[in-house]
Amino acid sequence: MDTGTNQRIKPITAETKEHLFIGGCDTVDLANKYGTPLYVIDEVTLRSICREYIEGFKEYGNIKMMYASKALCTSAVSKIIASEGFGFDTVSIGEIYTVYKAGIDMNSVLFNGNNKTQREIELALKYGVGRFSVDNFYEAELLNKIALEKNKTVDILLRLTPGIECHTHDYIQTGQIDSKFGFDLSQIDEIVYLIKNSYKNLKLRGIHAHIGSQIFELKSYHDEVEILIKEMERIKTVHNIDLDEINIGGGLGVKYTENDNPPSVSDLAKTVTESMKKYSGEIHTIYLEPGRSIISTSGVTLYTIGSSKQVPNGRKYVAVDGGMADNPRPSMYQAEYTADIANKINEPKNEKVTIAGRYCESGDILINDIVLPKTEAGDVLCVYNTGAYNYSMASNYNRVEKPAMVLVNNSISDIIVSRESLDDLISHDSIPDRLE
Ligand code: LLP
């Protein structure tokens, strides 16, 4: 079988010619034309993983794919993913507004999050968001109150904490018992009772959990499905409510380095559908919310190399024109990445260096101890697998403009997010008159 898209480090269209090419475009030309740092999204890779999800779960039939927008939310990316048959898992009114303005069917949008504000809930209802995943008692009461005022009935799922620990970084693990997200299993009866008897403007459709991110162990999904199905059956017995929808969240891992061995989407599909069949007599609608595995592999970041420093008897630091503000993952999670010198893609790799960012923090290191061809100022460094949680977590630290993003396909490149300008940076500032 071919390698699954999430099992590759590089985009599917990556080619070694005189330089590194992606989507038929010379990445060195992209760097020259659009400047660096530059996020590049390969459309073929993005569409291919979307199709693997749809194809992988086809046999089960009753499945709804919801892209977790938090991984990367832009108008063009939303358009592409919607055109592959996905809905959207959103976590803020900003994400909701982006998909709304991109013309997405709002019925296919789910609103998630542990502290949705009143304003967000009101606007989400105004934009016609199809489902809410209710996270806590406060939200249930607030949502019911707002829905009542607007004379609406809102379809909801209940977010649960299923008590599954998966081996991933602590900060990106969400389904364990001591978690800020969702109802503890011991609180389910109380919330279901309230919905049934008091919150008449909420229509309970199903349950929802998300056990973590960058998951490599399929057994976690098997256990999750078992717990969720048993909980649905228990709710039926105790409260006489038939639930049909089960949302198992996202989390499938990707391959950042040669040491990562994530399962493929088709392996995930087998585990989930087999455990659904094993534990559930009836056919339920399954929702999946993949974020990282959808967008990560399609994205790379191009940087230009500038200064370097050889520590006497120590490391050689090579600095690029970006770093922790466009990719906070290495400094936040000790995340590891793979990279090439795009203009020296055919040269032997014989120098071990550490790629440093340009931000004023010693911890702003993008890649420790990577072996590359001998680097010089002006070289273009391509860091792979930066599609997810890079732009979406980017900041303006050190008052640096956020990079542009281009979409490449068939030797064509188009800007899908323009580079911030210096005036963008000060556009929200104001100086009170008394300081003039
Ligand atoms: N559904 C829910 C409820 C989630 O909380 C998340 C991610 C997803 C779906 C999508 O998970 P994915 O398929 O992307 O693993 N910033 C971190 C990742 C945080 C994930 C938060 N929740 C990182 O850069 O690794």
GROMACS .gro file of C-alpha atoms and ligand atoms in nm:
model
  461
    1MET     CA    1   0.000   0.000   0.000
    2ASP     CA    2   0.111   0.356  -0.067
    3THR     CA    3   0.228   0.562   0.226
    4GLY     CA    4  -0.054   0.763   0.382
    5THR     CA    5  -0.018   1.137   0.346
    6ASN     CA    6   0.021   1.188   0.722
    7GLN     CA    7   0.303   0.931   0.717
    8ARG     CA    8   0.521   1.154   0.500
    9ILE     CA    9   0.751   1.428   0.620
   10LYS     CA   10   0.736   1.623   0.295
   11PRO     CA   11   0.442   1.730   0.078
   12ILE     CA   12   0.350   1.475  -0.190
   13THR     CA   13   0.466   1.705  -0.470
   14ALA     CA   14   0.812   1.773  -0.321
   15GLU     CA   15   1.068   1.717  -0.599
   16THR     CA   16   1.442   1.740  -0.615
   17LYS     CA   17   1.537   1.931  -0.930
   18GLU     CA   18   1.806   2.198  -0.943
   19HIS     CA   19   1.633   2.326  -0.628
   20LEU     CA   20   1.356   2.193  -0.407
   21PHE     CA   21   1.023   2.216  -0.592
   22ILE     CA   22   0.680   2.196  -0.430
   23GLY     CA   23   0.351   2.200  -0.621
   24GLY     CA   24   0.559   2.234  -0.938
   25CYS     CA   25   0.705   2.563  -0.808
   26ASP     CA   26   1.072   2.630  -0.743
   27THR     CA   27   1.076   2.715  -0.371
   28VAL     CA   28   1.376   2.947  -0.424
   29ASP     CA   29   1.168   3.147  -0.674
   30LEU     CA   30   0.881   3.156  -0.424
   31ALA     CA   31   1.117   3.294  -0.160
   32ASN     CA   32   1.243   3.560  -0.405
   33LYS     CA   33   0.900   3.654  -0.530
   34TYR     CA   34   0.708   3.670  -0.202
   35GLY     CA   35   0.986   3.722   0.053
   36THR     CA   36   1.058   3.514   0.362
   37PRO     CA   37   0.952   3.382   0.603
   38LEU     CA   38   0.685   3.235   0.379
   39TYR     CA   39   0.426   2.970   0.457
   40VAL     CA   40   0.359   2.748   0.154
   41ILE     CA   41   0.055   2.519   0.129
   42ASP     CA   42   0.055   2.238  -0.129
   43GLU     CA   43  -0.299   2.189  -0.259
   44VAL     CA   44  -0.239   1.834  -0.385
   45THR     CA   45  -0.124   1.715  -0.043
   46LEU     CA   46  -0.415   1.885   0.132
   47ARG     CA   47  -0.676   1.738  -0.101
   48SER     CA   48  -0.513   1.398  -0.087
   49ILE     CA   49  -0.538   1.362   0.293
   50CYS     CA   50  -0.898   1.489   0.286
   51ARG     CA   51  -0.975   1.212   0.035
   52GLU     CA   52  -0.800   0.952   0.252
   53TYR     CA   53  -1.035   1.041   0.537
   54ILE     CA   54  -1.347   1.027   0.319
   55GLU     CA   55  -1.233   0.705   0.147
   56GLY     CA   56  -1.111   0.537   0.468
   57PHE     CA   57  -1.444   0.574   0.644
   58LYS     CA   58  -1.661   0.517   0.335
   59GLU     CA   59  -1.747   0.164   0.435
   60TYR     CA   60  -1.895   0.280   0.765
   61GLY     CA   61  -2.118   0.522   0.578
   62ASN     CA   62  -2.265   0.731   0.851
   63ILE     CA   63  -1.974   0.964   0.898
   64LYS     CA   64  -1.927   1.340   0.917
   65MET     CA   65  -1.580   1.486   0.876
   66MET     CA   66  -1.525   1.813   1.057
   67TYR     CA   67  -1.192   1.985   1.001
   68ALA     CA   68  -1.059   2.130   1.328
   69SER     CA   69  -0.999   2.486   1.210
   70LYS     CA   70  -0.773   2.566   1.500
   71ALA     CA   71  -0.491   2.390   1.313
   72LEU     CA   72  -0.503   2.649   1.034
   73CYS     CA   73  -0.798   2.875   0.963
   74THR     CA   74  -0.786   3.090   0.651
   75SER     CA   75  -1.054   3.163   0.393
   76ALA     CA   76  -0.889   2.977   0.103
   77VAL     CA   77  -0.794   2.673   0.312
   78SER     CA   78  -1.154   2.656   0.441
   79LYS     CA   79  -1.284   2.668   0.083
   80ILE     CA   80  -1.061   2.380  -0.028
   81ILE     CA   81  -1.147   2.161   0.270
   82ALA     CA   82  -1.522   2.230   0.234
   83SER     CA   83  -1.500   2.136  -0.134
   84GLU     CA   84  -1.369   1.793  -0.025
   85GLY     CA   85  -1.689   1.735   0.175
   86PHE     CA   86  -1.576   1.843   0.523
   87GLY     CA   87  -1.763   2.047   0.780
   88PHE     CA   88  -1.581   2.251   1.044
   89ASP     CA   89  -1.503   2.220   1.412
   90THR     CA   90  -1.459   2.579   1.532
   91VAL     CA   91  -1.356   2.722   1.868
   92SER     CA   92  -1.406   3.096   1.842
   93ILE     CA   93  -1.622   3.351   1.670
   94GLY     CA   94  -1.316   3.440   1.461
   95GLU     CA   95  -1.304   3.090   1.313
   96ILE     CA   96  -1.682   3.091   1.269
   97TYR     CA   97  -1.669   3.427   1.092
   98THR     CA   98  -1.391   3.307   0.861
   99VAL     CA   99  -1.588   3.005   0.740
  100TYR     CA  100  -1.911   3.207   0.723
  101LYS     CA  101  -1.748   3.470   0.500
  102ALA     CA  102  -1.592   3.194   0.288
  103GLY     CA  103  -1.948   3.084   0.204
  104ILE     CA  104  -1.940   2.753   0.393
  105ASP     CA  105  -2.271   2.580   0.474
  106MET     CA  106  -2.308   2.682   0.838
  107ASN     CA  107  -2.515   2.377   0.915
  108SER     CA  108  -2.194   2.178   0.885
  109VAL     CA  109  -2.022   2.387   1.154
  110LEU     CA  110  -1.976   2.279   1.515
  111PHE     CA  111  -1.890   2.528   1.790
  112ASN     CA  112  -1.658   2.386   2.053
  113GLY     CA  113  -1.472   2.540   2.345
  114ASN     CA  114  -1.461   2.550   2.723
  115ASN     CA  115  -1.556   2.916   2.771
  116LYS     CA  116  -1.768   3.046   2.487
  117THR     CA  117  -1.871   3.402   2.565
  118GLN     CA  118  -2.223   3.538   2.547
  119ARG     CA  119  -2.126   3.748   2.245
  120GLU     CA  120  -1.977   3.445   2.071
  121ILE     CA  121  -2.287   3.236   2.136
  122GLU     CA  122  -2.518   3.513   2.010
  123LEU     CA  123  -2.315   3.563   1.694
  124ALA     CA  124  -2.280   3.188   1.634
  125LEU     CA  125  -2.660   3.159   1.646
  126LYS     CA  126  -2.691   3.459   1.415
  127TYR     CA  127  -2.455   3.299   1.160
  128GLY     CA  128  -2.652   2.975   1.179
  129VAL     CA  129  -2.393   2.740   1.335
  130GLY     CA  130  -2.539   2.388   1.318
  131ARG     CA  131  -2.420   2.230   1.644
  132PHE     CA  132  -2.277   2.334   1.978
  133SER     CA  133  -2.060   2.105   2.183
  134VAL     CA  134  -2.164   2.206   2.535
  135ASP     CA  135  -1.864   2.189   2.765
  136ASN     CA  136  -1.992   2.275   3.114
  137PHE     CA  137  -2.294   2.364   3.335
  138TYR     CA  138  -2.245   2.739   3.297
  139GLU     CA  139  -2.251   2.716   2.919
  140ALA     CA  140  -2.561   2.494   2.912
  141GLU     CA  141  -2.757   2.747   3.116
  142LEU     CA  142  -2.628   3.044   2.915
  143LEU     CA  143  -2.689   2.880   2.578
  144ASN     CA  144  -3.042   2.781   2.677
  145LYS     CA  145  -3.116   3.136   2.797
  146ILE     CA  146  -2.990   3.295   2.475
  147ALA     CA  147  -3.170   3.037   2.258
  148LEU     CA  148  -3.495   3.103   2.451
  149GLU     CA  149  -3.460   3.479   2.396
  150LYS     CA  150  -3.412   3.419   2.025
  151ASN     CA  151  -3.687   3.161   2.012
  152LYS     CA  152  -3.451   2.894   1.875
  153THR     CA  153  -3.384   2.531   1.954
  154VAL     CA  154  -3.015   2.449   1.944
  155ASP     CA  155  -2.875   2.105   1.856
  156ILE     CA  156  -2.607   2.010   2.104
  157LEU     CA  157  -2.353   1.744   2.187
  158LEU     CA  158  -2.213   1.705   2.538
  159ARG     CA  159  -1.838   1.721   2.571
  160LEU     CA  160  -1.715   1.450   2.807
  161THR     CA  161  -1.382   1.373   2.968
  162PRO     CA  162  -1.354   1.000   2.905
  163GLY     CA  163  -1.054   0.942   3.130
  164ILE     CA  164  -0.811   0.823   2.864
  165GLU     CA  165  -0.446   0.907   2.890
  166CYS     CA  166  -0.257   0.891   2.567
  167HIS     CA  167   0.115   0.925   2.534
  168THR     CA  168   0.155   1.269   2.392
  169HIS     CA  169   0.286   1.598   2.534
  170ASP     CA  170   0.105   1.698   2.857
  171TYR     CA  171  -0.017   2.030   2.719
  172ILE     CA  172  -0.186   1.869   2.419
  173GLN     CA  173  -0.352   1.589   2.611
  174THR     CA  174  -0.716   1.667   2.682
  175GLY     CA  175  -0.914   1.352   2.758
  176GLN     CA  176  -0.762   1.259   3.095
  177ILE     CA  177  -0.964   1.300   3.415
  178ASP     CA  178  -0.789   1.613   3.548
  179SER     CA  179  -0.872   1.829   3.248
  180LYS     CA  180  -1.029   2.171   3.203
  181PHE     CA  181  -1.242   2.039   2.917
  182GLY     CA  182  -1.585   1.881   2.932
  183PHE     CA  183  -1.805   1.707   3.187
  184ASP     CA  184  -1.660   1.441   3.411
  185LEU     CA  185  -1.847   1.112   3.361
  186SER     CA  186  -1.988   1.153   3.715
  187GLN     CA  187  -2.157   1.481   3.609
  188ILE     CA  188  -2.341   1.341   3.307
  189ASP     CA  189  -2.662   1.244   3.484
  190GLU     CA  190  -2.703   1.589   3.632
  191ILE     CA  191  -2.653   1.772   3.301
  192VAL     CA  192  -2.875   1.533   3.107
  193TYR     CA  193  -3.146   1.575   3.373
  194LEU     CA  194  -3.121   1.954   3.344
  195ILE     CA  195  -3.143   1.945   2.965
  196LYS     CA  196  -3.438   1.713   2.972
  197ASN     CA  197  -3.633   1.897   3.239
  198SER     CA  198  -3.524   2.260   3.235
  199TYR     CA  199  -3.330   2.354   2.924
  200LYS     CA  200  -3.613   2.319   2.675
  201ASN     CA  201  -3.430   2.511   2.402
  202LEU     CA  202  -3.145   2.260   2.387
  203LYS     CA  203  -3.187   1.945   2.183
  204LEU     CA  204  -2.939   1.677   2.293
  205ARG     CA  205  -2.814   1.484   1.988
  206GLY     CA  206  -2.507   1.305   2.111
  207ILE     CA  207  -2.180   1.305   2.296
  208HIS     CA  208  -1.833   1.429   2.216
  209ALA     CA  209  -1.480   1.372   2.338
  210HIS     CA  210  -1.129   1.453   2.220
  211ILE     CA  211  -0.852   1.250   2.377
  212GLY     CA  212  -0.545   1.440   2.266
  213SER     CA  213  -0.330   1.541   1.974
  214GLN     CA  214  -0.036   1.391   1.782
  215ILE     CA  215  -0.162   1.042   1.880
  216PHE     CA  216   0.023   0.735   1.750
  217GLU     CA  217  -0.160   0.465   1.947
  218LEU     CA  218  -0.482   0.345   1.789
  219LYS     CA  219  -0.581   0.165   2.107
  220SER     CA  220  -0.669   0.503   2.260
  221TYR     CA  221  -0.940   0.544   1.995
  222HIS     CA  222  -1.067   0.192   2.054
  223ASP     CA  223  -1.100   0.266   2.427
  224GLU     CA  224  -1.260   0.602   2.359
  225VAL     CA  225  -1.530   0.454   2.134
  226GLU     CA  226  -1.603   0.186   2.394
  227ILE     CA  227  -1.646   0.443   2.672
  228LEU     CA  228  -1.861   0.677   2.461
  229ILE     CA  229  -2.092   0.402   2.333
  230LYS     CA  230  -2.137   0.262   2.684
  231GLU     CA  231  -2.216   0.611   2.810
  232MET     CA  232  -2.478   0.660   2.537
  233GLU     CA  233  -2.638   0.331   2.629
  234ARG     CA  234  -2.638   0.424   2.993
  235ILE     CA  235  -2.804   0.759   2.915
  236LYS     CA  236  -3.072   0.570   2.726
  237THR     CA  237  -3.137   0.335   3.016
  238VAL     CA  238  -3.132   0.599   3.288
  239HIS     CA  239  -3.293   0.894   3.109
  240ASN     CA  240  -3.478   0.729   2.824
  241ILE     CA  241  -3.308   0.956   2.569
  242ASP     CA  242  -3.198   0.808   2.237
  243LEU     CA  243  -2.876   0.968   2.121
  244ASP     CA  244  -2.751   0.911   1.770
  245GLU     CA  245  -2.434   1.118   1.732
  246ILE     CA  246  -2.089   1.035   1.860
  247ASN     CA  247  -1.802   1.276   1.805
  248ILE     CA  248  -1.462   1.120   1.872
  249GLY     CA  249  -1.256   1.438   1.819
  250GLY     CA  250  -0.930   1.457   1.626
  251GLY     CA  251  -0.574   1.378   1.721
  252LEU     CA  252  -0.417   1.154   1.456
  253GLY     CA  253  -0.042   1.216   1.450
  254VAL     CA  254   0.187   1.323   1.167
  255LYS     CA  255   0.550   1.254   1.079
  256TYR     CA  256   0.767   1.550   1.174
  257THR     CA  257   1.091   1.349   1.177
  258GLU     CA  258   1.213   1.002   1.082
  259ASN     CA  259   1.152   0.893   1.443
  260ASP     CA  260   0.775   0.951   1.413
  261ASN     CA  261   0.563   0.660   1.296
  262PRO     CA  262   0.198   0.765   1.294
  263PRO     CA  263  -0.068   0.519   1.185
  264SER     CA  264  -0.236   0.595   0.852
  265VAL     CA  265  -0.589   0.728   0.814
  266SER     CA  266  -0.701   0.390   0.685
  267ASP     CA  267  -0.563   0.222   1.000
  268LEU     CA  268  -0.751   0.475   1.210
  269ALA     CA  269  -1.068   0.411   1.009
  270LYS     CA  270  -1.038   0.036   1.065
  271THR     CA  271  -0.997   0.076   1.441
  272VAL     CA  272  -1.283   0.320   1.475
  273THR     CA  273  -1.530   0.134   1.257
  274GLU     CA  274  -1.444  -0.204   1.410
  275SER     CA  275  -1.489  -0.074   1.762
  276MET     CA  276  -1.812   0.103   1.662
  277LYS     CA  277  -1.945  -0.227   1.528
  278LYS     CA  278  -1.821  -0.417   1.833
  279TYR     CA  279  -1.974  -0.191   2.095
  280SER     CA  280  -2.273  -0.048   1.919
  281GLY     CA  281  -2.558  -0.256   1.791
  282GLU     CA  282  -2.714   0.037   1.608
  283ILE     CA  283  -2.557   0.259   1.349
  284HIS     CA  284  -2.464   0.592   1.498
  285THR     CA  285  -2.346   0.898   1.315
  286ILE     CA  286  -1.974   0.935   1.384
  287TYR     CA  287  -1.811   1.276   1.374
  288LEU     CA  288  -1.436   1.311   1.338
  289GLU     CA  289  -1.246   1.633   1.397
  290PRO     CA  290  -0.896   1.599   1.251
  291GLY     CA  291  -0.692   1.917   1.240
  292ARG     CA  292  -0.318   1.853   1.238
  293SER     CA  293  -0.330   1.544   1.015
  294ILE     CA  294  -0.534   1.735   0.754
  295ILE     CA  295  -0.314   2.038   0.711
  296SER     CA  296   0.030   1.971   0.859
  297THR     CA  297   0.201   1.779   0.579
  298SER     CA  298   0.078   2.017   0.308
  299GLY     CA  299   0.259   2.309   0.472
  300VAL     CA  300   0.624   2.412   0.470
  301THR     CA  301   0.791   2.733   0.581
  302LEU     CA  302   1.067   2.900   0.381
  303TYR     CA  303   1.322   3.114   0.562
  304THR     CA  304   1.635   3.298   0.455
  305ILE     CA  305   1.954   3.223   0.641
  306GLY     CA  306   2.140   3.526   0.778
  307SER     CA  307   2.400   3.533   1.052
  308SER     CA  308   2.574   3.238   1.206
  309LYS     CA  309   2.788   3.185   1.513
  310GLN     CA  310   3.038   2.913   1.585
  311VAL     CA  311   3.066   2.875   1.963
  312PRO     CA  312   3.436   2.793   2.027
  313ASN     CA  313   3.449   2.414   2.083
  314GLY     CA  314   3.069   2.410   2.074
  315ARG     CA  315   2.763   2.438   1.852
  316LYS     CA  316   2.729   2.625   1.529
  317TYR     CA  317   2.417   2.842   1.534
  318VAL     CA  318   2.267   2.940   1.200
  319ALA     CA  319   1.999   3.209   1.226
  320VAL     CA  320   1.694   3.248   1.004
  321ASP     CA  321   1.464   3.546   0.951
  322GLY     CA  322   1.175   3.388   1.147
  323GLY     CA  323   1.141   3.162   1.449
  324MET     CA  324   0.922   3.132   1.755
  325ALA     CA  325   0.667   3.392   1.644
  326ASP     CA  326   0.582   3.208   1.319
  327ASN     CA  327   0.640   2.861   1.470
  328PRO     CA  328   0.605   2.854   1.849
  329ARG     CA  329   0.592   2.472   1.865
  330PRO     CA  330   0.963   2.399   1.931
  331SER     CA  331   0.978   2.645   2.221
  332MET     CA  332   0.635   2.543   2.360
  333TYR     CA  333   0.644   2.166   2.319
  334GLN     CA  334   1.006   2.084   2.232
  335ALA     CA  335   0.862   1.989   1.891
  336GLU     CA  336   1.110   1.860   1.635
  337TYR     CA  337   1.119   1.936   1.263
  338THR     CA  338   1.300   1.828   0.949
  339ALA     CA  339   1.447   2.075   0.700
  340ASP     CA  340   1.647   2.111   0.379
  341ILE     CA  341   1.839   2.390   0.213
  342ALA     CA  342   1.615   2.450  -0.088
  343ASN     CA  343   1.893   2.592  -0.309
  344LYS     CA  344   2.140   2.315  -0.211
  345ILE     CA  345   1.902   2.023  -0.234
  346ASN     CA  346   2.157   1.820  -0.436
  347GLU     CA  347   2.458   1.893  -0.218
  348PRO     CA  348   2.596   1.649   0.038
  349LYS     CA  349   2.493   1.704   0.398
  350ASN     CA  350   2.807   1.731   0.606
  351GLU     CA  351   2.765   2.008   0.861
  352LYS     CA  352   2.580   1.978   1.189
  353VAL     CA  353   2.414   2.307   1.287
  354THR     CA  354   2.143   2.440   1.516
  355ILE     CA  355   1.880   2.656   1.349
  356ALA     CA  356   1.814   2.963   1.563
  357GLY     CA  357   1.527   3.206   1.525
  358ARG     CA  358   1.563   3.585   1.511
  359TYR     CA  359   1.359   3.658   1.826
  360CYS     CA  360   1.508   3.788   2.148
  361GLU     CA  361   1.489   3.472   2.358
  362SER     CA  362   1.759   3.211   2.405
  363GLY     CA  363   1.485   2.948   2.372
  364ASP     CA  364   1.405   3.060   2.018
  365ILE     CA  365   1.562   2.759   1.851
  366LEU     CA  366   1.376   2.599   1.559
  367ILE     CA  367   1.584   2.284   1.512
  368ASN     CA  368   1.863   2.145   1.729
  369ASP     CA  369   2.157   1.962   1.571
  370ILE     CA  370   2.046   1.910   1.213
  371VAL     CA  371   2.288   1.795   0.943
  372LEU     CA  372   2.271   2.014   0.632
  373PRO     CA  373   2.494   2.108   0.339
  374LYS     CA  374   2.736   2.386   0.433
  375THR     CA  375   2.514   2.691   0.492
  376GLU     CA  376   2.576   3.050   0.387
  377ALA     CA  377   2.387   3.376   0.428
  378GLY     CA  378   2.120   3.395   0.159
  379ASP     CA  379   2.041   3.022   0.153
  380VAL     CA  380   1.673   2.931   0.165
  381LEU     CA  381   1.583   2.691   0.446
  382CYS     CA  382   1.267   2.486   0.398
  383VAL     CA  383   1.115   2.348   0.721
  384TYR     CA  384   0.867   2.067   0.652
  385ASN     CA  385   0.534   1.986   0.812
  386THR     CA  386   0.450   2.334   0.935
  387GLY     CA  387   0.091   2.352   0.806
  388ALA     CA  388  -0.068   2.290   1.146
  389TYR     CA  389  -0.045   2.509   1.456
  390ASN     CA  390   0.216   2.740   1.307
  391TYR     CA  391   0.033   3.031   1.144
  392SER     CA  392  -0.264   2.964   1.373
  393MET     CA  393  -0.046   3.016   1.681
  394ALA     CA  394   0.175   3.289   1.532
  395SER     CA  395   0.229   3.615   1.718
  396ASN     CA  396   0.379   3.956   1.657
  397TYR     CA  397   0.643   3.909   1.927
  398ASN     CA  398   0.921   4.166   1.893
  399ARG     CA  399   0.678   4.364   1.674
  400VAL     CA  400   0.761   4.156   1.369
  401GLU     CA  401   0.509   4.132   1.083
  402LYS     CA  402   0.341   3.791   1.037
  403PRO     CA  403   0.452   3.612   0.718
  404ALA     CA  404   0.254   3.569   0.398
  405MET     CA  405   0.105   3.234   0.291
  406VAL     CA  406   0.092   3.104  -0.066
  407LEU     CA  407  -0.101   2.814  -0.216
  408VAL     CA  408   0.088   2.613  -0.479
  409ASN     CA  409  -0.050   2.373  -0.737
  410ASN     CA  410   0.047   2.281  -1.095
  411SER     CA  411   0.338   2.527  -1.101
  412ILE     CA  412   0.107   2.814  -1.002
  413SER     CA  413   0.139   3.009  -0.677
  414ASP     CA  414  -0.124   3.239  -0.528
  415ILE     CA  415  -0.114   3.451  -0.215
  416ILE     CA  416  -0.382   3.331   0.028
  417VAL     CA  417  -0.268   3.541   0.325
  418SER     CA  418  -0.077   3.858   0.256
  419ARG     CA  419   0.229   3.958   0.456
  420GLU     CA  420   0.158   4.203   0.734
  421SER     CA  421   0.297   4.551   0.675
  422LEU     CA  422   0.458   4.789   0.922
  423ASP     CA  423   0.138   4.994   0.910
  424ASP     CA  424  -0.064   4.681   0.993
  425LEU     CA  425   0.146   4.652   1.306
  426ILE     CA  426   0.052   4.997   1.433
  427SER     CA  427  -0.299   5.004   1.286
  428HIS     CA  428  -0.463   4.932   1.621
  429ASP     CA  429  -0.250   5.174   1.823
  430SER     CA  430  -0.371   5.514   1.931
  431ILE     CA  431  -0.202   5.799   2.115
  432PRO     CA  432  -0.425   5.986   2.363
  433ASP     CA  433  -0.438   6.364   2.289
  434ARG     CA  434  -0.279   6.449   2.622
  435LEU     CA  435   0.044   6.279   2.510
  436GLU     CA  436   0.073   6.494   2.198
  437LLP     N1  437  -1.120   1.850   1.848
  437LLP     C1  438  -1.096   1.911   1.965
  437LLP     C2  439  -1.205   1.923   2.063
  437LLP     C3  440  -0.968   1.961   1.994
  437LLP     O1  441  -0.946   2.020   2.110
  437LLP     C4  442  -0.865   1.948   1.897
  437LLP     C5  443  -0.732   1.999   1.923
  437LLP     C6  444  -0.896   1.885   1.775
  437LLP     C7  445  -1.024   1.837   1.754
  437LLP     C8  446  -0.794   1.866   1.667
  437LLP     O2  447  -0.688   1.787   1.707
  437LLP     P1  448  -0.574   1.745   1.602
  437LLP     O3  449  -0.635   1.654   1.499
  437LLP     O4  450  -0.523   1.871   1.540
  437LLP     O5  451  -0.471   1.677   1.685
  437LLP     N2  452  -0.126   2.345   1.957
  437LLP     C9  453  -0.098   2.205   1.978
  437LLP    C10  454  -0.216   2.119   1.948
  437LLP    C11  455  -0.339   2.156   2.028
  437LLP    C12  456  -0.458   2.072   1.994
  437LLP    C13  457  -0.578   2.126   2.062
  437LLP     N3  458  -0.699   2.058   2.030
  437LLP    C14  459   0.024   2.166   1.892
  437LLP     O6  460   0.076   2.251   1.821
  437LLP     O7  461   0.070   2.053   1.896
   0.00000   0.00000   0.00000
